[in-house]
Structures are given as structure tokens and as C-alpha cells.
C-alpha positions as MATLAB code, in Angstrom:
seq = 'MSARPLDGRVAIVTGASEGLGRAEALALAGAGARVVMNARSERVHDVADEIRRAGGDAVTVVGDVGDQSTAERLVDCAVEAFGGLDILVNNAGIIRDRMVFNMSPEEWDAVLRVNLRGTFLTTRAATDHWRRHSKESGAPAYARIVNTSSEAYATGPPGAANYAASKAGVVALTLSTARGCGSFGVRANAICPRARTEMTTDVFGDAPEAGEDPLSVENVTPLVVYLASPDADPITGRVLVAYGDRIDVMSAPTVESSLRSASRWSQDELHDVLGGHFVRQAATGQVVVG';
ca = [
     -23.183   25.359   -1.582;
     -24.999   22.828    0.163;
     -24.387   22.499    3.771;
     -23.659   18.812    2.949;
     -21.924   18.822   -0.407;
     -20.723   15.664    0.093;
     -23.682   13.383    0.648;
     -23.932    9.668   -0.616;
     -20.017    9.949   -1.232;
     -17.272    7.834    0.163;
     -14.028    8.917    1.183;
     -10.613    7.190    2.282;
      -8.669    9.156    4.584;
      -5.479    7.835    5.711;
      -3.573    8.972    9.223;
      -7.095    9.323   10.571;
      -6.559    8.286   14.604;
      -5.257   11.418   15.595;
      -4.482   15.168   14.593;
      -5.323   16.440   11.017;
      -6.715   13.244    9.971;
      -9.220   12.646   12.106;
     -10.488   16.247   11.510;
     -10.458   15.295    8.382;
     -12.467   12.336    8.680;
     -14.949   13.941   11.083;
     -15.282   16.864    8.755;
     -15.751   14.740    5.289;
     -18.611   12.601    7.658;
     -20.264   15.922    8.831;
     -20.364   17.000    4.754;
     -22.105   13.603    4.822;
     -19.749   11.722    2.787;
     -18.943    7.648    4.164;
     -15.624    7.298    5.408;
     -13.282    4.648    5.240;
     -10.285    6.079    7.749;
      -6.650    3.731    8.050;
      -4.220    4.361   10.574;
      -1.457    1.581   12.366;
      -3.230    2.851   15.661;
      -5.673    1.083   17.032;
      -6.991    4.530   18.120;
      -8.232    4.770   14.895;
     -11.847    2.476   15.849;
     -12.409    5.715   18.389;
     -12.322    7.766   15.386;
     -14.693    5.932   13.577;
     -17.240    5.729   16.836;
     -17.113    8.991   17.629;
     -18.481    9.493   13.273;
     -21.484    7.099   13.724;
     -22.408    8.580   17.354;
     -23.309   11.819   15.403;
     -25.178    9.458   12.745;
     -22.099    9.306   10.190;
     -20.835    5.897    8.568;
     -17.536    4.970    8.977;
     -15.191    1.380    9.115;
     -11.373    1.302    9.475;
      -8.692   -0.665    7.991;
      -5.682   -0.749   10.332;
      -2.341   -0.970    8.945;
       0.493    0.666    7.384;
       0.139    2.767    4.370;
       3.314    1.953    3.320;
       2.338   -2.010    2.520;
       0.939   -2.215   -1.121;
      -1.738   -4.851    0.933;
      -3.015   -1.966    3.110;
      -3.533    0.664    0.381;
      -5.332   -2.131   -2.303;
      -7.105   -3.048    1.181;
      -8.730    0.706    1.726;
      -9.845    0.855   -1.812;
     -11.712   -2.543   -1.600;
     -13.252   -1.902    1.870;
     -14.862    1.577    0.726;
     -16.327   -0.835   -2.515;
     -17.433   -3.311   -0.158;
     -18.850   -1.392    3.157;
     -19.966    1.686    0.590;
     -20.231    0.575   -2.933;
     -17.661    2.992   -4.213;
     -15.359    4.996   -3.839;
     -15.258    8.881   -4.325;
     -12.644   10.698   -2.510;
      -8.911   10.417   -1.166;
      -7.384   11.941    1.651;
      -3.657   11.130    1.910;
      -2.468   12.146    5.338;
      -0.348    9.891    6.690;
       2.902   10.962    7.557;
       5.804   10.948   10.009;
       8.852   12.863   10.835;
      12.561   11.525   11.885;
      14.346   15.056   12.453;
      17.691   15.264   11.901;
      20.786   17.056   10.403;
      21.148   15.145    6.876;
      24.806   14.225    7.807;
      23.479   12.442   11.422;
      20.761   10.941    9.750;
      20.653    7.019    8.860;
      19.646    5.139    6.204;
      16.926    3.510    8.264;
      15.305    7.148    8.814;
      15.632    8.402    5.674;
      13.470    5.597    4.367;
      10.790    5.250    7.417;
       9.893    9.217    6.221;
       9.854    8.623    2.715;
       7.988    5.190    2.956;
       4.768    6.682    4.744;
       4.841    9.865    3.880;
       5.344    9.233   -0.300;
       5.638    5.944   -0.660;
       1.879    5.570    1.413;
       1.082    8.298   -0.903;
       1.832    6.484   -4.265;
       0.302    3.580   -3.049;
      -3.685    4.513   -2.136;
      -3.160    6.888   -5.019;
      -2.481    4.083   -7.538;
      -4.907    1.528   -6.044;
      -7.537    4.536   -6.172;
      -6.547    5.865   -9.590;
      -6.541    2.301  -10.989;
     -10.551    1.422   -9.650;
     -11.336    5.193  -11.161;
      -9.588    4.030  -14.515;
     -11.216    0.946  -14.646;
     -14.998    2.147  -13.411;
     -15.082    5.223  -16.032;
     -13.599    2.317  -18.862;
     -16.914    0.521  -17.364;
     -19.208    3.524  -17.321;
     -18.331    5.331  -20.412;
     -18.293    8.637  -18.733;
     -15.520   10.533  -16.451;
     -15.261    8.788  -12.639;
     -16.251   11.535   -9.384;
     -12.546   11.413   -7.916;
     -10.852   13.637   -6.342;
      -7.329   13.331   -4.310;
      -6.417   15.769   -1.596;
      -2.436   15.070   -0.734;
      -0.976   16.540    2.268;
       2.778   17.985    1.410;
       4.349   21.079    3.514;
       5.686   24.377    3.009;
       8.983   22.496    3.734;
       9.336   21.249    0.198;
      10.013   24.550   -0.714;
      11.620   25.960    2.292;
      14.532   22.914    3.066;
      14.006   22.628    6.809;
      17.984   22.492    8.477;
      17.236   19.329   10.322;
      14.551   17.421    7.941;
      16.086   16.616    4.870;
      14.039   13.600    4.530;
      10.273   15.260    5.622;
      11.345   18.164    2.917;
      12.469   15.757    0.402;
       9.106   13.548    1.002;
       6.593   16.449    0.854;
       8.384   17.546   -2.470;
       7.668   14.815   -4.173;
       4.126   14.835   -2.704;
       3.664   17.937   -4.837;
       5.520   15.700   -8.085;
       3.344   13.177   -7.666;
       0.524   15.446   -7.258;
       0.619   17.279  -10.569;
       2.088   14.338  -12.565;
      -1.220   12.697  -11.358;
      -3.640   15.403  -12.052;
      -1.889   15.934  -15.638;
      -1.991   12.200  -16.317;
      -5.627   11.152  -14.966;
      -8.157   13.839  -15.296;
      -8.670   12.331  -18.252;
     -10.708    9.610  -16.673;
     -12.344   12.161  -14.260;
      -9.352   12.477  -11.588;
      -9.113   15.935   -9.825;
      -5.650   16.156   -7.880;
      -4.833   18.385   -5.325;
      -2.534   18.920   -2.854;
      -2.883   20.717    0.647;
       0.054   22.143    2.843;
      -1.591   22.908    6.115;
      -0.032   25.283    8.870;
      -1.920   23.203   11.680;
      -1.202   22.407   15.396;
      -0.827   18.556   15.777;
       0.735   16.460   18.250;
       3.789   16.090   15.404;
       4.173   19.951   14.909;
       4.594   20.723   18.565;
       8.344   21.404   18.303;
       7.448   23.626   15.275;
       4.853   25.862   16.118;
       4.738   25.273   20.273;
       1.328   25.330   22.314;
      -1.871   26.741   21.503;
      -2.569   30.068   23.264;
      -4.348   29.943   26.220;
      -7.167   32.141   25.122;
      -8.567   33.271   21.897;
      -9.299   30.944   18.586;
      -6.091   29.153   17.447;
      -4.727   30.195   14.281;
      -3.341   26.863   13.921;
      -6.461   24.945   14.706;
      -6.849   21.896   12.517;
     -10.485   23.118   12.041;
      -8.757   25.721    9.760;
      -7.874   23.359    7.605;
     -10.695   20.873    6.900;
     -13.161   23.721    5.487;
     -10.711   23.372    3.011;
     -10.590   19.588    2.463;
     -14.120   19.432    1.997;
     -13.809   21.965   -0.961;
     -11.747   20.128   -2.187;
     -13.536   17.448   -2.204;
     -17.146   18.504   -3.617;
     -18.427   18.697   -6.859;
     -17.580   22.594   -6.626;
     -14.135   22.611   -6.721;
     -14.308   20.386  -10.025;
     -12.083   23.081  -11.895;
      -9.331   23.256   -9.617;
      -6.701   20.124  -10.041;
      -3.049   20.206  -10.280;
      -2.806   22.939   -7.627;
      -0.541   23.563   -4.170;
      -2.703   25.520   -1.940;
      -1.186   26.689    1.654;
      -3.917   26.722    4.700;
      -4.238   28.362    8.201;
      -6.060   30.404   10.037;
      -7.892   32.693    7.772;
      -5.869   32.331    4.746;
      -5.226   29.968    1.394;
      -2.306   30.738   -0.176;
      -2.071   29.466   -3.768;
       1.376   28.406   -4.948;
       3.129   28.816   -8.192;
       4.984   26.591   -9.940;
       8.583   27.760  -10.052;
       9.734   30.347  -12.213;
      12.740   31.063  -13.786;
      14.685   34.057  -11.559;
      17.258   35.341  -14.195;
      18.073   33.933  -18.032;
      22.052   34.176  -18.314;
      23.723   33.970  -21.336;
      27.282   32.886  -23.301;
      27.917   33.787  -26.585;
      29.021   29.951  -27.179;
      30.020   27.405  -24.612;
      30.244   28.816  -21.071;
      34.043   28.913  -19.688;
      35.342   28.386  -16.241;
      36.146   32.255  -16.962;
      33.223   33.347  -18.204;
      30.795   31.571  -15.443;
      32.463   33.132  -12.606;
      32.025   36.690  -14.215;
      28.465   35.882  -15.166;
      26.708   33.611  -12.898;
      29.285   33.996  -10.305;
      29.028   38.054  -11.067;
      24.516   37.091  -10.566;
      24.884   35.980   -6.949;
      27.546   38.522   -5.850;
      24.970   40.959   -6.928;
      22.212   39.706   -5.272;
      23.883   38.830   -2.111;
      24.827   42.737   -2.168;
      20.995   43.696   -2.106;
      20.233   41.390    0.102;
      18.054   38.970   -1.949;
      19.801   35.777   -1.325;
      17.329   33.174   -0.671;
      19.474   30.232    1.416;
      22.953   31.170    3.020;
];
């Protein structure tokens, strides 16, 4: 694989002013991509300056990725500044942690707006661009989407119902995009990064004082670059957990047990068969939620 596998490619990175998004933008630029960077914070300009000082190309679009106009402006900016779009990295995300019985509708909406709606809007704008490009050229587009989910989608942290729901939605959106847009070149995957950032301080705590930090964002960025590269063409519709020196490939939900009734289920039979199944499971220590 080339040291600069993304030479000539154009990438969008959302949430790029700090943390993982900043590291992803720097890594993509280091691999040769020209980068359109988005964040709500003006600090994104500093990251673009850092890329340009290193000899790369970067432009910025400040705005709320939950606004359709921002998502469309990102794609338009990629085309206007660099002549096209090849890669979309959806990283923007927020948390508003609270137990579900104390969570306000506004806290729910805010998280779903950025984490899921924002990912949808940029995906919509990018896939529309790629579909039109493919129809005009008569060939599949070079199109890579890397969405940011979280293991919270599978574990359901007790104080983060909004975040967990948004990240489950990102996984479903990714799989549907991979299946629905693959015919014109789109490769869509989701990553679940275990990375120490300002947003995850309460989860992972402070970095170790000595030695390499296994939860450094730099341990996640090589995977993002690879998924954006030509070599990753066979990989689509997958969910990958990345941290330290590990990549865990997640499988789709599977059937744990299949319970049958002789006819329509009665309440007594449900109690005996279904209830008995979970009683036996609890007795053997296999309870997942409790």
C-alpha cells in the first residue's frame, strides 16, 4: 500500500475542530487527501492552517451539520474548491447524558439532531452527488463513507439513552446506505472508536502519565485512512470497533434461541417456555441485561 494512498482524493470530515475529527483530518491530509473540514467552532480554521503548513490542502465550512444547508454546502465546497468528492467521514457528535426518566425532549432532540440527522444529511448530499456522477460517467463513482458509531449502540449505557439510540441509528443508516448505494460505487462502513477525547473524559478518564496511550485517537486514524483508500474496496456494510492495537469486527445480530409453540401462544405456555428460558439463562449466569 502506498504511503500516500489518497493522493488526488477529496475528503469531507465533520466535527473536525478537535479530538478524533481533528486527528482524522490530519491523517487523511497526510495520506494525500484534500480536506473540507466542518465544525461549529471557529477552531476548525486552526486545524486547516496546520494542514496547509504541512503542505496539504484544506478548506473549512463552519456550521451546524444538523442543518441541511450546511451538509449541502460541504459537498458544494468540495466540488468548487477541489473539483469533486471521494470520501465522507462523519465524526460530529455530542452527548447530553441523563437517566431516561430525567431526560428532557430537548436533550433527546439535540443529540439525535447532530449524531444521526447530521450523518443522514451529509450522507444524503454525498450519495446524491455520487449517483449523478455515476450516471453521467457511466461508471461507478469512487465513493467512501466512514460513519462514527459507538459500542453504546449495542450495550445501552444506562445514562445515555439518547446517545445510544443515535449511534444505533448510525449503524442502521450505514448498512442501508451500503446496500442501497453500492451499485453506483458507494462503500459505507461504521467505526466504533474507543478514543480518549474531551467528550469521553468521564468515560475513560485521564491518559496515562507514562507510555503509549492505548486510547489515543492516533490509534483509530489508520483504520479511517484505510477504509477511505482503494484497497478497502471489498469492505462495505461493516461495523468495526477500533482501539489500541485491536480491530474487532462486529457481526450482525443473531438468533440466540428459537422457541416454538404447538399453535398460538397461550399465556401459560409463554410463562413455561419463554419465561422458563430466561429463568434457566439467569441460573447459568448468562443474563445480559439486569
